[in-house]
Amino acid sequence: MSELIFGVMTGTSMDAIDVCLLEVEDGKPVRSKDFYSKPISKNLRNTFLSLLTDGQNELERSNLASIELSLNIAQIVNSILKRNNLTPKKVLGIGVHGQTIRHNPEKLFTVQLCNPSIISEKTKLTVVSDFRTKDIVAGGQGAPLAPLFHKEISKNNAPCVILNIGGIANITVIKKNNDDISIEKAFDTGPGNCLLDLWCKKNFDKPYDNKGSLAKEGILNNKLLKNMFSDPYFSKNSPKSTGLNYFNEDWINIKLRNFKNQIDKKNTQTTLTELTALSIAKNIPKDCFTIYVCGGGAKNFYLVERIESITQCKVLSTYEIGWDPQIIEAACFAWLALKALNNEKLDLRTITGSKRPTILGNITFY
């Protein structure tokens, strides 16, 4: 029997609230029945960015930002219900990731801002949130969580790699042995769009490098690339995860410190793009032939071109397997919410390093 459930994602790019109404059947994702992406206001985004590091009055500011985000989420969910002529009783619930402002599994915490009580009250729906904490306290990294969903939507196309390029990039390597489909490895490879967007906004007054056109015009600085790629995160063994608390403007400035003003701004954009491409490519198995890419980075054609050139793999959009690249993360958290509501434990031991299968997410009933 077909059922419906919402998923909500605000990623490390902090650019939009993505809401997917996912159709599921027998616990499996079938298709996106509806989707809406609402840009995050400049003021709210600036608040999120300011909360990535220590500052004054953090507790109140984080709670006010959480309330504003949650009211926006509720408004979008209600508008989708209305335009599909649905009542809350026709939907199982909502999986809300929340906006990550801190992620430190080594210290046993991660913070995703949202107020599930507000969302539940405003939509009259059950809300599942805080997906990452249980994995962390069970010994895992709390990220990435999407690989199990990647496996679900790509079974018919295995073996392959699913590459998600958001603010942070992560890969899911999916193997096929006769009829057995399994995840060989999955982890955050490092920066996706985050450093590219930061540099582009600061130096070209643009929110992002549209299609990678600026990077394509520049010249790669191999000395800077080598300096950046020497960062210990890239040689660290998986399972591993990262975020904007690590790869940020301070990180760029430290890497540029020894170069002073020697490097042209456009050449730095080129080099940062190459860093993202190289850090992804070095983790793609040599026997891989096809990479399916999703997330905002799928629209950076120059970045995709560089990944294809370095890996010698065919790099295709997840459109090719029936899923819009922009929808996948929101759909993933709808599916994860379904698993929580069904009291299903998920095995992330080979992905996050969790010591045992766990039920992810806290449930707020209406």
Short mmCIF file of N, CA, C and O in Angstrom, two decimals, residues 216-340:
data_model
loop_
_atom_site.label_atom_id
_atom_site.label_comp_id
_atom_site.label_asym_id
_atom_site.label_seq_id
_atom_site.Cartn_x
_atom_site.Cartn_y
_atom_site.Cartn_z
N LYS A 216 36.68 27.84 -14.22
CA LYS A 216 37.12 27.36 -15.53
C LYS A 216 38.03 28.38 -16.22
O LYS A 216 38.92 28.02 -17.00
N GLU A 217 37.84 29.65 -15.91
CA GLU A 217 38.65 30.71 -16.53
C GLU A 217 40.01 30.87 -15.87
O GLU A 217 40.92 31.46 -16.46
N GLY A 218 40.13 30.39 -14.63
CA GLY A 218 41.37 30.58 -13.89
C GLY A 218 42.42 29.53 -14.21
O GLY A 218 42.21 28.61 -15.01
N ILE A 219 43.59 29.69 -13.56
CA ILE A 219 44.72 28.77 -13.75
C ILE A 219 45.02 28.08 -12.43
O ILE A 219 45.15 28.74 -11.38
N LEU A 220 45.13 26.77 -12.46
CA LEU A 220 45.41 25.99 -11.25
C LEU A 220 46.78 26.33 -10.69
O LEU A 220 47.77 26.39 -11.42
N ASN A 221 46.82 26.56 -9.36
CA ASN A 221 48.10 26.77 -8.67
C ASN A 221 48.45 25.48 -7.94
O ASN A 221 47.88 25.17 -6.90
N ASN A 222 49.37 24.73 -8.50
CA ASN A 222 49.69 23.40 -7.96
C ASN A 222 50.32 23.47 -6.57
O ASN A 222 50.11 22.59 -5.75
N LYS A 223 51.08 24.52 -6.32
CA LYS A 223 51.72 24.67 -5.00
C LYS A 223 50.66 24.88 -3.92
O LYS A 223 50.71 24.28 -2.84
N LEU A 224 49.67 25.72 -4.22
CA LEU A 224 48.58 25.95 -3.27
C LEU A 224 47.74 24.69 -3.10
O LEU A 224 47.35 24.33 -1.98
N LEU A 225 47.47 23.99 -4.20
CA LEU A 225 46.70 22.75 -4.14
C LEU A 225 47.40 21.73 -3.24
O LEU A 225 46.76 21.09 -2.39
N LYS A 226 48.69 21.59 -3.42
CA LYS A 226 49.46 20.65 -2.60
C LYS A 226 49.39 21.03 -1.12
O LYS A 226 49.24 20.17 -0.23
N ASN A 227 49.48 22.32 -0.85
CA ASN A 227 49.41 22.82 0.52
C ASN A 227 48.04 22.51 1.14
O ASN A 227 47.94 22.07 2.29
N MET A 228 46.99 22.73 0.38
CA MET A 228 45.63 22.47 0.86
C MET A 228 45.39 20.97 1.06
O MET A 228 44.82 20.53 2.06
N PHE A 229 45.87 20.20 0.12
CA PHE A 229 45.60 18.75 0.15
C PHE A 229 46.44 18.03 1.20
O PHE A 229 46.20 16.86 1.51
N SER A 230 47.40 18.74 1.77
CA SER A 230 48.20 18.15 2.85
C SER A 230 47.45 18.16 4.19
O SER A 230 47.95 17.61 5.18
N ASP A 231 46.28 18.79 4.21
CA ASP A 231 45.48 18.82 5.44
C ASP A 231 45.24 17.39 5.92
O ASP A 231 44.88 16.51 5.13
N PRO A 232 45.41 17.13 7.22
CA PRO A 232 45.29 15.75 7.72
C PRO A 232 43.92 15.10 7.51
O PRO A 232 43.83 13.87 7.48
N TYR A 233 42.87 15.91 7.32
CA TYR A 233 41.56 15.28 7.12
C TYR A 233 41.56 14.37 5.89
O TYR A 233 40.94 13.30 5.90
N PHE A 234 42.25 14.79 4.84
CA PHE A 234 42.20 14.05 3.58
C PHE A 234 42.89 12.68 3.65
O PHE A 234 42.53 11.77 2.91
N SER A 235 43.86 12.54 4.53
CA SER A 235 44.55 11.25 4.68
C SER A 235 43.99 10.42 5.83
O SER A 235 44.41 9.28 6.04
N LYS A 236 43.05 10.98 6.56
CA LYS A 236 42.43 10.27 7.68
C LYS A 236 41.59 9.10 7.16
O LYS A 236 40.88 9.22 6.16
N ASN A 237 41.67 7.96 7.83
CA ASN A 237 40.89 6.80 7.42
C ASN A 237 39.42 6.98 7.78
O ASN A 237 39.08 7.66 8.74
N SER A 238 38.55 6.35 7.00
CA SER A 238 37.12 6.35 7.33
C SER A 238 36.87 5.26 8.38
O SER A 238 37.68 4.33 8.52
N PRO A 239 35.77 5.37 9.14
CA PRO A 239 34.71 6.37 9.02
C PRO A 239 35.15 7.74 9.51
O PRO A 239 35.89 7.86 10.49
N LYS A 240 34.69 8.75 8.78
CA LYS A 240 35.01 10.12 9.17
C LYS A 240 33.92 11.05 8.66
O LYS A 240 33.22 10.76 7.68
N SER A 241 33.78 12.17 9.35
CA SER A 241 32.80 13.18 8.94
C SER A 241 33.35 14.55 9.26
O SER A 241 34.25 14.69 10.10
N THR A 242 32.83 15.56 8.60
CA THR A 242 33.32 16.92 8.81
C THR A 242 32.20 17.91 8.57
O THR A 242 31.06 17.54 8.28
N GLY A 243 32.52 19.20 8.67
CA GLY A 243 31.49 20.23 8.50
C GLY A 243 32.12 21.61 8.39
O GLY A 243 33.35 21.76 8.28
N LEU A 244 31.26 22.64 8.44
CA LEU A 244 31.72 24.01 8.30
C LEU A 244 32.51 24.48 9.52
O LEU A 244 33.18 25.51 9.46
N ASN A 245 32.40 23.75 10.62
CA ASN A 245 33.22 24.08 11.78
C ASN A 245 34.70 23.80 11.50
O ASN A 245 35.58 24.31 12.19
N TYR A 246 34.98 23.01 10.44
CA TYR A 246 36.36 22.69 10.08
C TYR A 246 36.76 23.38 8.77
O TYR A 246 37.73 24.13 8.72
N PHE A 247 36.01 23.12 7.72
CA PHE A 247 36.31 23.73 6.41
C PHE A 247 35.53 25.03 6.28
O PHE A 247 34.34 25.03 5.96
N ASN A 248 36.22 26.13 6.53
CA ASN A 248 35.56 27.44 6.56
C ASN A 248 36.53 28.52 6.08
O ASN A 248 37.62 28.23 5.57
N GLU A 249 36.13 29.78 6.25
CA GLU A 249 36.96 30.88 5.77
C GLU A 249 38.32 30.93 6.48
O GLU A 249 39.34 31.24 5.86
N ASP A 250 38.32 30.61 7.77
CA ASP A 250 39.59 30.58 8.51
C ASP A 250 40.54 29.54 7.91
O ASP A 250 41.75 29.77 7.82
N TRP A 251 39.98 28.41 7.50
CA TRP A 251 40.79 27.34 6.89
C TRP A 251 41.44 27.85 5.61
O TRP A 251 42.65 27.64 5.40
N ILE A 252 40.67 28.55 4.78
CA ILE A 252 41.23 29.11 3.54
C ILE A 252 42.34 30.10 3.86
O ILE A 252 43.42 30.07 3.25
N ASN A 253 42.08 30.99 4.80
CA ASN A 253 43.05 32.04 5.13
C ASN A 253 44.37 31.45 5.64
O ASN A 253 45.45 31.96 5.31
N ILE A 254 44.27 30.40 6.43
CA ILE A 254 45.50 29.75 6.94
C ILE A 254 46.30 29.16 5.79
O ILE A 254 47.53 29.28 5.73
N LYS A 255 45.60 28.53 4.84
CA LYS A 255 46.30 27.91 3.71
C LYS A 255 46.92 28.96 2.78
O LYS A 255 47.93 28.70 2.13
N LEU A 256 46.32 30.15 2.74
CA LEU A 256 46.83 31.21 1.87
C LEU A 256 47.91 32.06 2.53
O LEU A 256 48.56 32.87 1.86
N ARG A 257 48.08 31.87 3.82
CA ARG A 257 48.96 32.75 4.60
C ARG A 257 50.36 32.87 4.01
O ARG A 257 50.93 33.95 3.94
N ASN A 258 50.93 31.77 3.57
CA ASN A 258 52.30 31.78 3.05
C ASN A 258 52.40 32.32 1.63
O ASN A 258 53.50 32.52 1.11
N PHE A 259 51.25 32.57 1.01
CA PHE A 259 51.27 33.02 -0.39
C PHE A 259 51.05 34.52 -0.52
O PHE A 259 51.23 35.09 -1.57
N LYS A 260 50.64 35.16 0.58
CA LYS A 260 50.38 36.60 0.62
C LYS A 260 49.45 36.97 -0.54
O LYS A 260 48.36 36.45 -0.66
N ASN A 261 49.89 37.88 -1.41
CA ASN A 261 49.02 38.30 -2.52
C ASN A 261 49.51 37.75 -3.85
O ASN A 261 49.24 38.31 -4.91
N GLN A 262 50.19 36.65 -3.81
CA GLN A 262 50.81 36.12 -5.02
C GLN A 262 49.80 35.46 -5.96
O GLN A 262 50.04 35.35 -7.15
N ILE A 263 48.67 35.01 -5.43
CA ILE A 263 47.73 34.22 -6.24
C ILE A 263 46.52 35.04 -6.63
O ILE A 263 45.83 35.63 -5.78
N ASP A 264 46.23 35.08 -7.90
CA ASP A 264 45.06 35.77 -8.42
C ASP A 264 43.79 35.15 -7.83
O ASP A 264 43.72 33.93 -7.60
N LYS A 265 42.79 35.99 -7.56
CA LYS A 265 41.56 35.51 -6.91
C LYS A 265 40.86 34.44 -7.74
O LYS A 265 40.31 33.48 -7.20
N LYS A 266 40.86 34.63 -9.04
CA LYS A 266 40.21 33.64 -9.91
C LYS A 266 40.99 32.32 -9.92
O LYS A 266 40.40 31.23 -9.96
N ASN A 267 42.30 32.42 -9.83
CA ASN A 267 43.13 31.21 -9.77
C ASN A 267 42.90 30.45 -8.46
O ASN A 267 42.98 29.22 -8.42
N THR A 268 42.63 31.20 -7.39
CA THR A 268 42.30 30.55 -6.11
C THR A 268 40.96 29.81 -6.24
O THR A 268 40.82 28.70 -5.72
N GLN A 269 40.00 30.41 -6.95
CA GLN A 269 38.72 29.74 -7.19
C GLN A 269 38.94 28.44 -7.95
O GLN A 269 38.34 27.40 -7.63
N THR A 270 39.80 28.48 -8.94
CA THR A 270 40.14 27.28 -9.72
C THR A 270 40.76 26.22 -8.83
O THR A 270 40.42 25.03 -8.92
N THR A 271 41.67 26.64 -7.97
CA THR A 271 42.40 25.70 -7.12
C THR A 271 41.49 25.09 -6.06
O THR A 271 41.59 23.90 -5.75
N LEU A 272 40.59 25.88 -5.50
CA LEU A 272 39.62 25.34 -4.53
C LEU A 272 38.70 24.32 -5.20
O LEU A 272 38.35 23.30 -4.60
N THR A 273 38.33 24.60 -6.44
CA THR A 273 37.49 23.65 -7.18
C THR A 273 38.24 22.35 -7.42
O THR A 273 37.68 21.25 -7.29
N GLU A 274 39.51 22.47 -7.77
CA GLU A 274 40.34 21.27 -7.99
C GLU A 274 40.49 20.48 -6.69
O GLU A 274 40.52 19.25 -6.71
N LEU A 275 40.59 21.19 -5.57
CA LEU A 275 40.69 20.51 -4.28
C LEU A 275 39.45 19.65 -4.02
O LEU A 275 39.57 18.49 -3.61
N THR A 276 38.27 20.20 -4.25
CA THR A 276 37.04 19.42 -4.09
C THR A 276 37.03 18.22 -5.03
O THR A 276 36.75 17.10 -4.61
N ALA A 277 37.39 18.46 -6.29
CA ALA A 277 37.39 17.36 -7.28
C ALA A 277 38.39 16.27 -6.89
O ALA A 277 38.08 15.07 -6.94
N LEU A 278 39.58 16.68 -6.49
CA LEU A 278 40.64 15.71 -6.16
C LEU A 278 40.31 14.92 -4.90
O LEU A 278 40.54 13.71 -4.84
N SER A 279 39.79 15.60 -3.88
CA SER A 279 39.47 14.92 -2.62
C SER A 279 38.34 13.91 -2.81
O SER A 279 38.25 12.91 -2.09
N ILE A 280 37.47 14.16 -3.77
CA ILE A 280 36.43 13.19 -4.12
C ILE A 280 37.05 12.05 -4.93
O ILE A 280 36.88 10.87 -4.61
N ALA A 281 37.77 12.42 -5.98
CA ALA A 281 38.29 11.44 -6.94
C ALA A 281 39.22 10.41 -6.31
O ALA A 281 39.20 9.23 -6.67
N LYS A 282 40.04 10.84 -5.34
CA LYS A 282 41.00 9.91 -4.74
C LYS A 282 40.31 8.79 -3.95
O LYS A 282 40.93 7.78 -3.62
N ASN A 283 39.04 8.97 -3.66
CA ASN A 283 38.29 7.97 -2.89
C ASN A 283 37.37 7.11 -3.75
O ASN A 283 36.65 6.25 -3.22
N ILE A 284 37.39 7.34 -5.05
CA ILE A 284 36.58 6.53 -5.96
C ILE A 284 37.37 5.27 -6.33
O ILE A 284 38.50 5.36 -6.81
N PRO A 285 36.81 4.08 -6.12
CA PRO A 285 37.53 2.83 -6.47
C PRO A 285 37.93 2.78 -7.93
O PRO A 285 37.21 3.29 -8.80
N LYS A 286 39.06 2.17 -8.20
CA LYS A 286 39.56 2.10 -9.58
C LYS A 286 38.68 1.25 -10.48
O LYS A 286 38.71 1.41 -11.71
N ASP A 287 37.89 0.34 -9.88
CA ASP A 287 37.01 -0.49 -10.71
C ASP A 287 35.63 0.13 -10.88
O ASP A 287 34.71 -0.51 -11.37
N CYS A 288 35.48 1.39 -10.48
CA CYS A 288 34.20 2.08 -10.65
C CYS A 288 34.10 2.63 -12.07
O CYS A 288 35.06 3.20 -12.60
N PHE A 289 32.94 2.46 -12.66
CA PHE A 289 32.72 2.98 -14.02
C PHE A 289 31.70 4.11 -14.07
O PHE A 289 31.73 4.93 -14.98
N THR A 290 30.80 4.16 -13.07
CA THR A 290 29.72 5.15 -13.11
C THR A 290 29.53 5.83 -11.77
O THR A 290 29.44 5.17 -10.73
N ILE A 291 29.49 7.15 -11.79
CA ILE A 291 29.21 7.95 -10.62
C ILE A 291 27.92 8.72 -10.88
O ILE A 291 27.79 9.39 -11.92
N TYR A 292 26.97 8.63 -9.95
CA TYR A 292 25.74 9.42 -10.04
C TYR A 292 25.83 10.55 -9.02
O TYR A 292 26.02 10.31 -7.83
N VAL A 293 25.71 11.78 -9.50
CA VAL A 293 25.94 12.93 -8.62
C VAL A 293 24.63 13.63 -8.29
O VAL A 293 23.74 13.78 -9.13
N CYS A 294 24.50 14.05 -7.02
CA CYS A 294 23.34 14.80 -6.56
C CYS A 294 23.81 15.96 -5.70
O CYS A 294 24.99 16.10 -5.41
N GLY A 295 22.88 16.79 -5.23
CA GLY A 295 23.23 17.97 -4.44
C GLY A 295 23.50 19.16 -5.36
O GLY A 295 23.55 19.04 -6.59
N GLY A 296 23.70 20.32 -4.74
CA GLY A 296 23.91 21.54 -5.51
C GLY A 296 25.12 21.50 -6.42
O GLY A 296 25.14 22.14 -7.48
N GLY A 297 26.13 20.72 -6.04
CA GLY A 297 27.35 20.62 -6.84
C GLY A 297 27.13 19.99 -8.20
O GLY A 297 27.97 20.12 -9.10
N ALA A 298 25.99 19.30 -8.37
CA ALA A 298 25.67 18.70 -9.66
C ALA A 298 25.51 19.77 -10.74
O ALA A 298 25.64 19.50 -11.93
N LYS A 299 25.23 21.02 -10.31
CA LYS A 299 25.03 22.13 -11.26
C LYS A 299 26.34 22.84 -11.58
O LYS A 299 26.35 23.73 -12.42
N ASN A 300 27.42 22.47 -10.86
CA ASN A 300 28.72 23.05 -11.15
C ASN A 300 29.38 22.19 -12.22
O ASN A 300 30.09 21.23 -11.94
N PHE A 301 29.14 22.56 -13.47
CA PHE A 301 29.54 21.71 -14.58
C PHE A 301 31.07 21.56 -14.67
O PHE A 301 31.56 20.50 -15.07
N TYR A 302 31.79 22.61 -14.33
CA TYR A 302 33.26 22.51 -14.39
C TYR A 302 33.76 21.54 -13.32
O TYR A 302 34.66 20.72 -13.59
N LEU A 303 33.19 21.58 -12.13
CA LEU A 303 33.57 20.64 -11.07
C LEU A 303 33.29 19.21 -11.50
O LEU A 303 34.14 18.32 -11.34
N VAL A 304 32.12 18.98 -12.06
CA VAL A 304 31.76 17.63 -12.54
C VAL A 304 32.73 17.19 -13.63
O VAL A 304 33.18 16.04 -13.67
N GLU A 305 33.06 18.12 -14.51
CA GLU A 305 34.02 17.82 -15.60
C GLU A 305 35.37 17.40 -15.03
O GLU A 305 36.00 16.46 -15.53
N ARG A 306 35.84 18.08 -13.98
CA ARG A 306 37.13 17.75 -13.38
C ARG A 306 37.09 16.38 -12.70
O ARG A 306 38.04 15.60 -12.78
N ILE A 307 36.00 16.07 -12.02
CA ILE A 307 35.86 14.75 -11.38
C ILE A 307 35.89 13.65 -12.44
O ILE A 307 36.55 12.62 -12.28
N GLU A 308 35.19 13.90 -13.53
CA GLU A 308 35.16 12.93 -14.63
C GLU A 308 36.54 12.73 -15.24
O GLU A 308 36.96 11.61 -15.52
N SER A 309 37.28 13.82 -15.39
CA SER A 309 38.61 13.74 -15.98
C SER A 309 39.59 12.99 -15.08
O SER A 309 40.37 12.15 -15.56
N ILE A 310 39.55 13.27 -13.78
CA ILE A 310 40.50 12.64 -12.85
C ILE A 310 40.19 11.17 -12.65
O ILE A 310 41.10 10.33 -12.63
N THR A 311 38.91 10.83 -12.54
CA THR A 311 38.54 9.43 -12.24
C THR A 311 38.44 8.57 -13.48
O THR A 311 38.51 7.34 -13.40
N GLN A 312 38.23 9.21 -14.64
CA GLN A 312 37.97 8.47 -15.89
C GLN A 312 36.68 7.65 -15.78
O GLN A 312 36.52 6.62 -16.46
N CYS A 313 35.78 8.08 -14.91
CA CYS A 313 34.46 7.45 -14.79
C CYS A 313 33.42 8.28 -15.56
O CYS A 313 33.63 9.47 -15.80
N LYS A 314 32.33 7.65 -15.86
CA LYS A 314 31.19 8.37 -16.41
C LYS A 314 30.45 9.02 -15.24
O LYS A 314 30.05 8.33 -14.31
N VAL A 315 30.33 10.34 -15.24
CA VAL A 315 29.65 11.06 -14.16
C VAL A 315 28.31 11.56 -14.67
O VAL A 315 28.25 12.40 -15.57
N LEU A 316 27.25 11.03 -14.08
CA LEU A 316 25.89 11.33 -14.53
C LEU A 316 25.07 11.91 -13.38
O LEU A 316 25.35 11.67 -12.22
N SER A 317 24.05 12.65 -13.73
CA SER A 317 23.11 13.14 -12.74
C SER A 317 22.25 12.00 -12.21
O SER A 317 21.98 11.02 -12.93
N THR A 318 21.79 12.10 -10.97
CA THR A 318 20.87 11.08 -10.44
C THR A 318 19.52 11.12 -11.16
O THR A 318 18.69 10.23 -10.95
N TYR A 319 19.31 12.12 -12.02
CA TYR A 319 18.14 12.08 -12.90
C TYR A 319 18.11 10.77 -13.69
O TYR A 319 17.04 10.23 -14.00
N GLU A 320 19.32 10.26 -14.00
CA GLU A 320 19.44 9.05 -14.81
C GLU A 320 18.89 7.81 -14.09
O GLU A 320 18.61 6.80 -14.73
N ILE A 321 18.78 7.88 -12.76
CA ILE A 321 18.19 6.75 -12.02
C ILE A 321 16.82 7.14 -11.44
O ILE A 321 16.30 6.49 -10.54
N GLY A 322 16.27 8.23 -11.97
CA GLY A 322 14.90 8.59 -11.62
C GLY A 322 14.71 9.53 -10.45
O GLY A 322 13.58 9.70 -9.97
N TRP A 323 15.81 10.18 -9.99
CA TRP A 323 15.71 11.06 -8.83
C TRP A 323 16.36 12.40 -9.12
O TRP A 323 17.53 12.47 -9.47
N ASP A 324 15.59 13.47 -8.95
CA ASP A 324 16.08 14.83 -9.09
C ASP A 324 17.20 15.05 -8.06
O ASP A 324 17.02 14.78 -6.87
N PRO A 325 18.39 15.54 -8.50
CA PRO A 325 19.51 15.72 -7.57
C PRO A 325 19.19 16.62 -6.38
O PRO A 325 19.76 16.45 -5.30
N GLN A 326 18.29 17.57 -6.56
CA GLN A 326 17.97 18.51 -5.49
C GLN A 326 17.08 17.90 -4.42
O GLN A 326 17.04 18.36 -3.28
N ILE A 327 16.35 16.85 -4.78
CA ILE A 327 15.34 16.28 -3.89
C ILE A 327 15.91 15.23 -2.94
O ILE A 327 15.35 15.00 -1.85
N ILE A 328 17.00 14.61 -3.30
CA ILE A 328 17.44 13.37 -2.64
C ILE A 328 17.63 13.49 -1.14
O ILE A 328 17.18 12.63 -0.38
N GLU A 329 18.27 14.56 -0.66
CA GLU A 329 18.52 14.64 0.79
C GLU A 329 17.22 14.81 1.58
O GLU A 329 17.06 14.20 2.65
N ALA A 330 16.31 15.63 1.09
CA ALA A 330 15.03 15.79 1.78
C ALA A 330 14.26 14.47 1.76
O ALA A 330 13.66 14.07 2.77
N ALA A 331 14.29 13.78 0.62
CA ALA A 331 13.61 12.48 0.52
C ALA A 331 14.25 11.48 1.47
O ALA A 331 13.55 10.65 2.08
N CYS A 332 15.56 11.56 1.64
CA CYS A 332 16.27 10.67 2.55
C CYS A 332 15.74 10.81 3.97
O CYS A 332 15.50 9.79 4.65
N PHE A 333 15.53 12.03 4.43
CA PHE A 333 15.08 12.20 5.82
C PHE A 333 13.60 11.87 5.99
O PHE A 333 13.17 11.56 7.11
N ALA A 334 12.85 11.89 4.90
CA ALA A 334 11.48 11.34 4.96
C ALA A 334 11.56 9.84 5.19
O ALA A 334 10.85 9.28 6.04
N TRP A 335 12.43 9.18 4.45
CA TRP A 335 12.59 7.73 4.55
C TRP A 335 13.15 7.32 5.92
O TRP A 335 12.69 6.35 6.52
N LEU A 336 14.13 8.08 6.42
CA LEU A 336 14.68 7.80 7.75
C LEU A 336 13.61 7.98 8.84
O LEU A 336 13.57 7.22 9.81
N ALA A 337 12.75 8.98 8.66
CA ALA A 337 11.66 9.19 9.61
C ALA A 337 10.70 8.00 9.60
O ALA A 337 10.22 7.56 10.66
N LEU A 338 10.44 7.47 8.42
CA LEU A 338 9.58 6.30 8.30
C LEU A 338 10.17 5.13 9.08
O LEU A 338 9.44 4.41 9.79
N LYS A 339 11.47 4.94 8.96
CA LYS A 339 12.13 3.85 9.69
C LYS A 339 11.98 4.04 11.20
O LYS A 339 11.74 3.08 11.95
N ALA A 340 12.12 5.27 11.67
CA ALA A 340 11.97 5.53 13.11
C ALA A 340 10.54 5.27 13.56
O ALA A 340 10.31 4.65 14.62
#
